[in-house]
Amino acid sequence: MKKTYQIIIGVLLSSTLTACSDYLDVESPAKNDDTFVTSSTDETFKALSWAYAEYRQNCAAGANYHWEDCTSDAEYYPEFNSPNNTIGMLMPEETKISGKQSQFNSLYSALARARRVADVIAKKDDYVKAKESSTTNMWTQLYGEAVSLYAYCYFHLTKHYGDVPFGIENSITTEGYPLTSRYEIYDKLIAELQAVEPLMYKLGESGITAERISRTFTDGLIGLMAYYAAGWQTIRTDVSGLYGNVQFEKKGNDANGCVYARRSDYKTYFQTAEQYFTKAINENKGSCQLVTSDGRGYCNNPFQMVFQYAHNNVISPESLFEIGNMETIQSERPYSQGRPSNGGGSNAAPCKVFGAFRVVPSFYYTGYEDGDKRMDVSMTVTGSNGDGNEVLLSFLNGNKCKGGISNNKWDDNRMNPPYVRAQRQSGINYVELRLADVMLMLAVCKAELGNDNAGAISLVNQIRQRAFGDNNHNVPESLNGDALLDVIYKERQRELLFEGTIRWDMILSGKFTERTNAMRAQVKEMIAGLKAKGYYTFENGRTIPAYIWTKQVHLDNPLTFDADPNNPALFPGWRGQFDYTSIADVKAKVKGEDHNVAIKGLFEYITPDSDEAKALEAEGYVKTNWGVDVVAEEAGIYDRNLLSGLGTSGNAPRYYHPIPFETLTQSKGHVTNGYGLPQK
């Protein structure tokens, strides 16, 4: 069943349980509420559902832009000088202390409710007896679910804010509270999750779907926290004794009160991550499975099918955990996280899609190999005009159909049918963790430990076999060491583009500086070529030209699927438009009959005023700005927005958001912001 916990939100808001509106001042529910809360597993789940809903509404959405995670060596934000992307560009001095205050407070509110529910369940006889007999039932499931949601919220706090106050929920303090090391938080949460996961249901057991936390996801979460504990991070050097006895190896300068570091015993954590990732994809995977086939008949792209499930409003079999969304309730997919649209806010074909995630132009031309079915599914050069027509995206500064090549994984046009009544109400779920991601993290663990290179390569090749549809593109079995790690991280970049992971891969791998500098150098070289010659040819032979030629054409089915290199309206593939004349509410909004954009010269240079160009123009094609607009925006988006805050001095990347002022104040001076972030 889909979106269970959202359906009961109305009931929950009027529940006798006290909502955790302020994580520092919330009082635990009165004792006489406990019996009601645990009167049945259904009532207990209602109480826990509030925490799920709080996370969905105020944390998963990420204040429109997925917490600025999608700024990496492949992704950027499309507006110039926008306050939305200061942390994304690594410029903490320019951010406001309230920048992600609502997410910070919401995470504590959600985890406080989850912790309270867990504490109430822990006292119930039915739970105690099941735990003592090592019996899995709905009480042990609910307890594990509550503890896992509690841990998941703390994981996001450490991920986005670094070291944070810990264990302050459901209490009132007059003495203040300290900052707690992220590594201490990881250790405590991992231990607690290891204790609860054996008595939880796997995905598919006892009606537990991916819209609830299962043993399968909890295994993945243990692996995820251990994986982060093992990885490189920017840590604080301005708080004496913060990390206790943990020893670190470091890179670069100690500046701005922080340094880029990895704990010296990192392999112990990779071993834990390997163990639990293996459980999640093998013995405890339940009904979770990699999508490897496409039975639609009119196309053949199993990778796109992974995302089509969400467009069909059903749970993907590849998901370990999804946050359910419903139509009419705010959702950021596709609005800020999908294929752009110039449409209006309501009753448009389709409605407005801001499109906050764009692909670095050089990555579009170099990121994927020929034949990789993920390329067109992940990136698109066209958007929607809002009147039933496809339109070419522009590299000029802006949003909607300006701002550059876009995310293509979520697109109103792929829904059955599109929700056209209002923007931000599509009902598309947020996939929090999917199997391919876990498999590739497991591959990193194996490569880092050096104990199973063959296993790491096998995992990568399973992903590549889906991407290419054959075994001819497998990576060599001889890879090991840094060469193997580089291959795995490159595969993660291709597989997980726009899913909020590439930036963290850059950080955790210890290669943030190298990858950032390589990307920025390539973009500068590309722009220099465009200025000098009107085009730039990359090492793989693909060329970005200053201009391309386009025209509107008619297709019987304006929504396109697999690419056809012989048809300029079908190459690249996976674009076009839904047939909005079939939706009564917007049928009158559709303009014309030629809804598709045919493109010539996207990957090659056509000399303006040449015979070839004149022949195209005689056919109705129009010379259209392409790479020339990258040149026009060089000093804006294509310099400033591409991780320009890293600089060249060897300082650590500063990617954390500020802890809000209220929290600093109530800590009585024990909690401060580091990394050059504001204190007020």
XYZ file of C-alpha atoms in Angstrom:
680
model
C 0.000 0.000 0.000
C 1.381 3.412 -0.931
C 1.796 6.462 1.301
C 0.356 4.878 4.428
C 1.746 7.339 6.915
C 0.533 10.367 5.003
C -3.037 9.153 4.942
C -3.207 9.286 8.724
C -1.579 12.687 9.201
C -4.960 14.282 9.889
C -5.598 11.834 12.703
C -2.119 12.359 14.088
C -2.290 16.106 14.307
C -5.230 15.841 16.692
C -3.665 13.002 18.694
C -3.310 13.243 22.454
C 0.446 12.899 22.022
C 2.264 16.205 22.311
C 3.868 17.230 19.015
C 7.572 18.026 19.244
C 7.337 21.592 18.000
C 10.538 22.765 19.665
C 13.174 20.109 20.110
C 14.743 21.782 23.161
C 11.595 22.637 25.079
C 9.366 19.650 24.364
C 8.049 17.787 27.381
C 7.508 14.051 27.220
C 3.839 13.049 26.812
C 2.031 12.479 30.080
C 2.212 8.963 31.459
C -1.503 8.478 30.999
C -0.973 8.772 27.247
C 1.355 5.783 27.109
C -1.380 3.163 27.419
C -3.340 4.772 24.601
C -0.291 4.971 22.361
C 0.472 1.272 22.821
C -3.114 0.044 22.923
C -2.471 -1.553 19.530
C 0.253 -1.641 16.932
C -1.967 0.508 14.709
C -2.173 3.258 17.326
C 1.568 3.071 17.907
C 2.243 3.378 14.201
C 0.011 6.453 14.085
C 2.213 8.077 16.713
C 5.363 7.159 14.799
C 3.810 8.374 11.549
C 4.027 11.941 12.785
C 7.816 11.635 12.740
C 7.778 10.151 9.228
C 5.561 12.992 8.038
C 7.714 15.637 9.711
C 10.790 14.239 8.009
C 9.018 14.153 4.640
C 7.620 17.655 4.812
C 10.526 19.617 6.244
C 13.664 17.502 5.794
C 13.439 15.298 2.696
C 12.230 18.196 0.556
C 15.396 20.042 1.537
C 14.066 23.589 1.212
C 13.651 23.151 -2.531
C 17.214 22.342 -3.452
C 18.047 19.039 -1.767
C 20.294 20.732 0.792
C 22.615 21.982 -1.994
C 24.159 18.511 -2.225
C 23.949 18.626 -5.991
C 26.942 20.872 -6.473
C 29.822 18.640 -7.468
C 32.283 18.049 -10.287
C 29.268 17.080 -12.424
C 26.419 19.252 -11.073
C 25.753 22.925 -10.332
C 23.045 25.429 -9.434
C 21.791 27.541 -12.384
C 21.257 31.042 -10.973
C 23.973 33.676 -10.560
C 24.483 35.340 -7.159
C 21.580 33.469 -5.588
C 21.544 33.068 -1.776
C 20.252 29.542 -2.358
C 23.655 28.158 -3.248
C 26.301 29.745 -1.023
C 27.107 26.484 0.769
C 26.870 24.644 -2.542
C 29.660 26.854 -3.876
C 31.646 26.357 -0.610
C 31.252 29.961 0.535
C 30.166 29.737 4.185
C 31.017 33.396 4.795
C 28.122 34.376 2.527
C 25.455 32.207 4.117
C 22.960 33.257 6.791
C 22.811 31.521 10.147
C 19.124 30.796 9.518
C 19.839 29.239 6.119
C 18.783 25.702 7.050
C 17.202 26.423 10.428
C 13.886 24.794 9.541
C 15.629 21.561 8.494
C 17.769 21.541 11.659
C 14.796 22.023 13.979
C 12.634 19.623 12.013
C 15.189 16.823 12.233
C 15.290 17.200 16.007
C 11.495 17.307 16.158
C 11.200 14.112 14.116
C 13.869 12.248 16.064
C 12.385 13.377 19.393
C 9.032 11.857 18.461
C 10.672 8.682 17.172
C 12.733 8.352 20.395
C 9.648 8.905 22.552
C 7.683 6.244 20.690
C 10.582 3.804 21.047
C 10.805 4.481 24.787
C 7.084 3.859 25.244
C 7.213 0.586 23.259
C 10.215 -0.582 25.297
C 8.038 -0.712 28.436
C 5.235 -2.746 26.882
C 5.006 -6.379 27.988
C 4.304 -7.654 24.488
C 7.543 -6.084 23.269
C 9.604 -7.203 26.250
C 8.467 -10.838 25.906
C 9.154 -10.874 22.162
C 12.599 -9.391 22.681
C 13.461 -11.885 25.425
C 12.436 -14.812 23.210
C 14.107 -13.319 20.101
C 10.745 -13.333 18.334
C 10.044 -10.889 15.542
C 6.558 -9.400 15.659
C 4.981 -6.044 14.930
C 6.054 -4.673 18.319
C 9.724 -5.441 17.719
C 9.349 -4.101 14.187
C 7.869 -0.835 15.435
C 10.588 -0.470 18.053
C 13.310 -1.022 15.458
C 11.520 1.290 13.062
C 11.384 4.082 15.650
C 15.034 3.673 16.649
C 16.089 3.571 12.986
C 14.173 6.749 12.141
C 15.742 8.403 15.193
C 19.193 7.336 13.981
C 18.474 8.372 10.394
C 17.610 11.918 11.504
C 20.818 12.151 13.530
C 22.751 10.841 10.545
C 21.407 13.737 8.471
C 22.284 16.217 11.206
C 25.915 15.068 11.217
C 25.962 14.924 7.433
C 24.800 18.503 6.966
C 25.932 20.267 10.163
C 28.952 18.237 11.290
C 29.228 17.853 15.064
C 25.911 18.595 16.797
C 24.234 18.372 20.219
C 23.257 14.763 20.932
C 20.755 13.157 23.312
C 18.981 16.412 24.199
C 15.592 15.385 22.847
C 12.512 15.080 25.078
C 14.100 17.080 27.873
C 14.332 20.618 29.149
C 17.713 22.098 29.946
C 18.675 25.148 31.980
C 22.397 24.403 32.052
C 22.969 24.277 28.320
C 24.339 21.336 26.393
C 27.617 20.477 24.673
C 28.646 19.784 21.113
C 29.079 16.057 20.506
C 31.606 14.522 18.137
C 30.033 13.047 15.022
C 32.200 9.979 15.561
C 30.745 9.423 19.027
C 27.254 9.802 17.540
C 28.049 7.274 14.795
C 29.356 4.756 17.347
C 26.341 5.019 19.646
C 23.791 4.826 16.853
C 25.502 1.943 15.069
C 25.543 -0.054 18.313
C 21.857 0.640 18.969
C 20.856 -0.294 15.436
C 22.886 -3.496 15.568
C 20.828 -4.466 18.614
C 17.407 -3.808 17.042
C 17.818 -4.967 13.427
C 17.646 -8.762 14.097
C 14.022 -8.407 15.295
C 12.752 -6.313 12.391
C 10.946 -7.495 9.262
C 12.737 -7.590 5.925
C 11.204 -5.732 3.005
C 8.030 -7.497 1.916
C 7.478 -9.342 5.192
C 4.258 -8.685 7.180
C 3.215 -5.913 4.812
C 6.336 -3.788 5.341
C 6.983 -1.905 2.101
C 9.782 0.493 1.197
C 7.619 3.356 2.455
C 8.417 2.149 5.962
C 11.761 1.380 7.542
C 12.527 -2.341 7.384
C 15.381 -4.559 8.501
C 16.665 -4.255 4.941
C 16.978 -0.477 5.217
C 18.295 -0.605 8.779
C 21.133 -2.837 7.564
C 21.785 -0.267 4.850
C 21.688 2.538 7.427
C 24.240 0.813 9.670
C 26.436 0.414 6.618
C 25.886 4.040 5.640
C 26.907 5.436 9.029
C 29.969 3.192 9.203
C 30.831 4.220 5.614
C 30.712 7.903 6.569
C 32.664 7.263 9.775
C 35.388 5.659 7.627
C 35.532 8.419 5.054
C 37.394 11.684 4.727
C 35.561 14.671 6.191
C 36.255 18.258 7.116
C 36.626 18.289 10.897
C 36.954 21.120 13.407
C 40.267 22.111 14.967
C 38.912 25.049 16.954
C 37.210 23.022 19.729
C 39.714 21.420 22.067
C 39.074 17.760 22.876
C 36.000 17.506 20.653
C 37.016 14.197 19.087
C 38.448 12.633 22.249
C 41.060 9.959 21.569
C 40.294 9.563 17.859
C 43.466 9.873 15.785
C 43.428 11.315 12.255
C 45.447 11.414 9.073
C 45.131 14.816 7.428
C 45.414 16.518 4.043
C 46.113 20.115 3.168
C 46.078 23.135 5.440
C 44.585 23.649 8.863
C 42.687 26.862 8.150
C 39.376 28.467 9.123
C 39.424 26.298 12.242
C 39.131 23.080 10.258
C 41.092 20.505 8.283
C 40.380 17.686 5.808
C 40.902 14.393 7.670
C 40.127 10.700 8.040
C 40.293 8.726 11.259
C 43.347 6.448 11.404
C 41.299 3.338 12.229
C 39.027 3.836 9.222
C 39.351 0.234 8.050
C 37.454 -0.993 11.124
C 34.470 1.051 9.960
C 34.770 -0.113 6.369
C 34.602 -3.670 7.736
C 31.344 -2.854 9.532
C 29.975 -1.163 6.424
C 30.930 -4.151 4.283
C 29.191 -6.534 6.686
C 25.901 -4.668 6.788
C 25.776 -3.611 3.141
C 26.223 -7.307 2.344
C 23.300 -8.183 4.597
C 21.133 -5.532 2.953
C 21.702 -6.835 -0.576
C 21.862 -10.552 0.209
C 20.351 -12.441 3.148
C 18.155 -9.573 4.368
C 17.158 -8.011 1.044
C 13.632 -9.405 1.238
C 11.663 -8.282 -1.786
C 14.252 -5.674 -2.836
C 15.857 -6.391 -6.210
C 17.845 -4.690 -8.932
C 15.697 -3.676 -11.887
C 17.337 -5.443 -14.833
C 14.553 -5.745 -17.409
C 12.118 -3.516 -19.229
C 8.901 -5.196 -20.289
C 7.240 -2.147 -21.826
C 7.813 -3.279 -25.400
C 8.030 0.195 -26.936
C 11.429 0.860 -25.317
C 14.282 -1.031 -23.700
C 15.896 0.804 -20.811
C 15.819 -0.944 -17.411
C 17.677 1.998 -15.848
C 14.884 4.400 -16.775
C 12.366 1.912 -15.387
C 13.920 2.448 -11.945
C 12.577 6.023 -12.063
C 9.428 5.254 -14.018
C 8.014 3.438 -11.006
C 7.942 6.753 -9.138
C 6.247 8.457 -12.103
C 3.654 5.675 -12.056
C 3.055 6.341 -8.349
C 4.195 2.879 -7.298
C 7.155 1.794 -5.184
C 10.283 0.772 -7.051
C 11.471 -2.793 -6.350
C 14.985 -1.331 -6.182
C 14.205 0.943 -3.226
C 15.286 0.102 0.292
C 13.405 3.139 1.584
C 11.159 5.763 -0.019
C 9.481 8.796 1.522
C 5.902 8.719 0.284
C 4.339 11.755 -1.355
C 0.758 12.375 -2.405
C -0.801 14.652 -4.969
C -1.902 18.019 -3.486
C 0.874 17.876 -0.834
C 4.113 19.762 -1.550
C 6.706 17.689 -3.376
C 10.001 18.842 -4.859
C 10.038 16.251 -7.637
C 10.112 17.357 -10.307
C 9.743 21.043 -9.303
C 13.257 21.692 -8.013
C 14.737 18.300 -8.797
C 13.652 17.533 -12.343
C 13.337 18.473 -15.998
C 12.517 22.197 -16.332
C 9.272 23.745 -17.497
C 8.321 27.336 -18.318
C 4.710 26.575 -17.403
C 2.648 28.570 -14.954
C 2.013 27.624 -11.353
C -1.285 25.882 -12.080
C -3.219 24.336 -14.956
C -0.267 24.298 -17.330
C 1.058 21.713 -19.775
C 3.078 21.004 -17.652
C 3.271 23.325 -14.624
C 6.381 25.278 -13.693
C 9.515 23.284 -12.892
C 12.292 25.471 -11.471
C 15.049 22.944 -12.209
C 17.702 23.596 -9.561
C 19.991 20.754 -10.661
C 22.079 21.253 -13.805
C 24.931 19.273 -15.294
C 28.381 20.803 -15.816
C 28.612 21.212 -19.633
C 31.888 19.298 -19.904
C 30.366 16.364 -18.006
C 27.500 16.171 -20.493
C 30.026 15.607 -23.255
C 32.461 13.359 -21.373
C 30.659 11.703 -18.472
C 29.181 8.697 -20.262
C 30.561 6.228 -22.777
C 28.837 5.543 -26.094
C 25.989 3.089 -25.632
C 25.405 3.853 -21.946
C 21.622 3.904 -21.519
C 21.915 6.082 -18.423
C 23.073 9.161 -20.327
C 19.816 10.393 -21.845
C 17.749 9.209 -18.872
C 19.928 11.255 -16.513
C 20.527 14.440 -18.560
C 18.463 16.390 -21.057
C 19.076 19.342 -23.368
C 15.372 20.188 -23.692
C 12.579 21.108 -21.317
C 8.894 21.998 -21.542
C 7.422 25.329 -22.555
C 4.261 24.843 -20.498
C 2.005 24.836 -23.559
C 2.487 21.239 -24.670
C 5.686 22.030 -26.572
C 9.284 20.979 -26.090
C 11.888 23.744 -25.935
C 15.689 23.802 -26.056
C 17.347 24.624 -22.744
C 19.616 27.663 -22.594
C 22.991 27.996 -20.862
C 22.101 31.552 -19.804
C 21.794 32.350 -16.102
C 18.365 31.607 -14.696
C 15.881 28.883 -13.864
C 13.129 26.944 -15.610
C 14.384 26.565 -19.201
C 17.393 28.784 -18.579
C 20.408 27.683 -16.567
C 21.867 24.842 -18.602
C 21.527 21.124 -19.325
C 19.237 19.590 -16.756
C 18.377 16.608 -14.608
C 16.117 14.239 -16.560
C 15.410 11.552 -13.961
C 12.165 13.171 -12.813
C 9.910 14.721 -15.418
C 6.214 15.652 -15.282
C 5.903 14.345 -18.826
C 6.690 10.782 -17.639
C 3.746 10.611 -15.248
C 0.624 8.585 -16.037
C -0.882 11.149 -16.434
C 0.982 14.312 -15.379
C -0.508 16.200 -12.433
C -1.351 19.558 -14.019
C -3.452 21.340 -11.401
C -0.577 22.906 -9.465
C 3.224 22.988 -9.303
C 4.982 21.109 -6.464
C 2.132 18.624 -6.096
C 3.120 15.757 -8.377
C 3.026 13.005 -5.741
C 6.403 11.579 -6.828
C 8.160 9.788 -3.960
C 11.620 10.611 -2.624
C 13.844 7.555 -2.903
C 16.108 7.708 0.147
C 18.254 4.666 -0.666
C 18.259 2.286 -3.587
C 19.996 -0.995 -4.227
C 22.459 0.170 -6.899
C 23.779 2.815 -4.492
C 24.320 0.182 -1.773
C 26.042 -2.171 -4.220
C 28.500 0.507 -5.304
C 29.205 1.597 -1.718
C 29.895 -2.049 -0.928
C 32.307 -2.100 -3.866
C 34.129 0.905 -2.347
C 34.403 -0.935 0.998
C 35.900 -4.008 -0.659
C 38.368 -1.924 -2.662
C 39.394 0.140 0.382
C 39.969 -3.011 2.430
C 41.710 -4.761 -0.478
C 40.268 -8.094 0.662
C 37.912 -8.791 -2.226
C 38.783 -6.894 -5.397
C 36.991 -9.516 -7.472
C 33.817 -8.935 -5.461
C 34.087 -5.179 -5.958
C 34.552 -5.594 -9.712
C 31.608 -7.996 -9.893
C 29.339 -5.421 -8.228
C 30.448 -2.689 -10.632
C 29.925 -4.945 -13.627
C 26.387 -5.831 -12.561
C 25.575 -2.122 -12.696
C 27.331 -1.684 -16.042
C 25.592 -4.694 -17.564
C 22.261 -3.032 -16.863
C 23.537 0.263 -18.253
C 24.763 -1.195 -21.557
C 22.562 -4.261 -21.912
C 25.538 -6.574 -22.459
C 28.773 -7.902 -20.926
C 30.989 -6.162 -23.457
C 31.614 -3.139 -21.272
C 32.761 -4.868 -18.102
C 35.685 -3.298 -16.262
C 38.932 -5.336 -16.222
C 39.297 -8.050 -13.578
C 42.902 -6.985 -12.965
C 42.027 -3.653 -11.333
C 43.092 -2.984 -7.751
C 44.074 -0.211 -5.357
C 43.512 3.415 -6.347
C 42.790 2.460 -9.963
C 39.891 0.286 -8.811
C 38.586 2.980 -6.462
C 38.684 5.544 -9.272
C 36.637 3.221 -11.493
C 34.050 2.649 -8.760
C 33.661 6.356 -8.013
C 33.304 7.085 -11.727
C 30.580 4.458 -11.917
C 28.818 6.033 -8.953
C 28.987 9.385 -10.750
C 27.256 7.911 -13.820
C 24.720 5.855 -11.892
C 23.741 8.383 -9.228
C 23.902 11.725 -11.047
C 21.431 14.202 -9.475
C 20.575 11.845 -6.596
C 22.506 13.868 -4.012
C 25.488 11.525 -3.668
C 28.316 12.687 -5.950
C 29.328 15.599 -3.724
C 29.577 13.248 -0.743
C 31.591 10.758 -2.797
C 34.046 13.536 -3.572
C 34.338 14.402 0.114
C 34.475 10.878 1.559
C 36.974 9.631 -1.028
C 39.542 12.236 -0.042
C 39.622 13.409 -3.663
C 37.471 16.515 -3.340
C 40.221 18.977 -4.171
C 41.658 16.976 -7.058
C 38.270 16.338 -8.640
C 37.150 19.942 -8.237
C 40.325 21.375 -9.742
C 40.210 18.926 -12.666
C 36.609 19.870 -13.453
C 37.251 23.597 -13.249
C 40.349 23.310 -15.443
C 38.425 21.337 -18.064
C 35.607 23.904 -18.126
C 38.094 26.745 -18.530
C 39.817 24.920 -21.377
C 36.453 24.246 -23.025
C 35.467 27.908 -22.805
C 38.836 28.966 -24.243
C 38.259 26.671 -27.221
C 34.750 28.030 -27.773
C 36.132 31.559 -27.742
C 39.008 30.785 -30.095
C 37.410 28.453 -32.620
C 33.665 28.397 -32.011
C 33.856 24.832 -30.715
C 35.812 22.553 -28.408
C 36.552 18.872 -28.983
C 37.041 16.659 -25.936
C 39.429 13.701 -25.751
C 36.581 11.265 -26.470
C 35.927 12.983 -29.821
C 32.664 14.674 -28.857
C 32.471 18.359 -29.717
C 30.549 21.161 -28.046
C 29.812 23.843 -30.660
C 28.962 27.498 -30.159
C 25.764 27.025 -32.193
C 23.394 24.214 -33.090
C 20.462 24.080 -35.486
C 16.910 23.370 -34.292
C 13.348 23.310 -35.542
C 9.911 22.304 -34.262
C 8.596 19.082 -35.841
C 5.575 16.825 -35.519
C 5.687 13.310 -34.063
C 2.599 11.154 -33.770
C 3.670 10.405 -30.200
C 5.357 13.566 -28.882
C 6.781 11.772 -25.818
C 10.019 10.129 -26.918
C 11.873 7.117 -25.573
C 15.002 5.295 -26.810
C 17.279 7.393 -29.002
C 17.356 7.028 -32.780
C 20.541 8.653 -34.187
C 18.882 8.826 -37.619
C 16.031 11.025 -36.392
C 17.026 14.472 -35.022
C 13.761 14.637 -33.044
C 14.675 11.374 -31.268
C 18.343 12.055 -30.638
C 19.150 12.515 -27.827
C 16.450 10.221 -26.500
C 14.077 10.309 -23.535
C 12.659 13.783 -24.043
C 9.644 15.157 -25.963
C 6.277 15.938 -24.371
C 3.284 14.146 -22.948
C 0.201 14.538 -25.175
C -1.537 17.207 -23.091
C -4.493 17.327 -25.459
C -5.594 14.141 -23.679
C -5.999 15.998 -20.343
C -9.247 17.966 -20.266
C -8.030 20.560 -17.737
C -5.231 21.822 -20.000
C -6.243 20.726 -23.490
C -7.001 24.325 -24.454
C -3.533 25.437 -23.324
C -1.726 23.329 -25.935
C -0.390 25.355 -28.874
C 0.243 24.187 -32.426
C 0.795 20.712 -33.834
C 4.600 20.524 -33.985
C 5.490 19.778 -30.365
C 8.990 18.310 -30.689
C 12.454 19.845 -31.131
C 14.708 18.377 -33.808
C 18.409 19.056 -33.169
C 21.358 19.038 -35.533
C 25.016 19.537 -34.581
C 24.800 18.839 -30.856
C 27.974 16.729 -30.839
C 29.766 18.122 -33.899
C 30.752 21.464 -35.324
C 28.728 22.851 -38.215
C 30.441 25.897 -39.663
C 28.023 28.855 -39.807
C 27.363 30.020 -43.378
C 28.716 26.717 -44.730
C 26.812 24.776 -47.369
C 25.728 22.324 -44.661
C 24.357 25.159 -42.502
C 22.562 26.736 -45.471
C 21.008 23.383 -46.388
C 19.695 22.951 -42.842
C 18.252 26.455 -42.867
C 16.565 25.698 -46.176
C 14.874 22.761 -44.399
C 13.541 25.107 -41.727
C 16.261 24.704 -39.111
C 17.294 27.816 -37.189
C 20.816 28.626 -36.001
C 20.516 28.568 -32.200
C 22.827 29.640 -29.410
C 24.504 26.772 -27.588
C 28.097 26.887 -26.272
C 28.307 30.591 -27.053
C 26.046 31.180 -24.038
C 28.469 29.314 -21.788
C 31.061 31.863 -22.870
C 28.631 34.700 -22.136
C 28.105 33.408 -18.595
C 31.739 32.507 -17.933
C 32.264 34.954 -15.062
C 28.890 34.149 -13.547
C 27.612 30.640 -13.412
C 30.532 28.823 -15.043
C 33.146 30.233 -12.719
C 31.461 31.265 -9.488
C 28.901 28.443 -9.245
C 31.281 25.570 -9.981
C 32.686 25.022 -6.461
C 34.638 28.272 -6.683
C 34.815 28.600 -2.891
C 37.404 25.833 -2.680
C 40.117 28.140 -3.945
C 43.630 26.979 -4.718
C 45.341 27.289 -1.324
C 44.913 23.680 -0.195
C 42.317 24.475 2.462
C 39.629 21.956 3.389
C 36.273 22.080 1.580
C 33.718 23.819 3.802
C 30.360 22.309 3.009
C 28.434 22.345 6.300
C 25.381 24.464 7.078
C 25.270 26.683 10.184
C 23.687 25.499 13.419
C 20.886 28.019 14.098
C 21.367 30.953 16.471
C 18.669 29.761 18.899
C 20.575 26.531 19.418
C 23.857 28.356 19.998
C 22.163 30.644 22.535
C 20.423 27.902 24.487
C 23.649 25.908 24.718
C 24.944 28.566 27.129
C 28.067 29.072 25.060
C 29.005 25.398 24.698
C 27.995 25.183 21.002
C 29.471 27.410 18.310
C 29.632 27.329 14.536
C 32.923 26.449 12.899
C 34.267 26.436 9.314
C 33.892 30.224 8.998
C 30.114 30.008 9.380
C 28.235 32.893 11.032
C 27.648 32.934 14.805
C 24.621 35.240 14.648
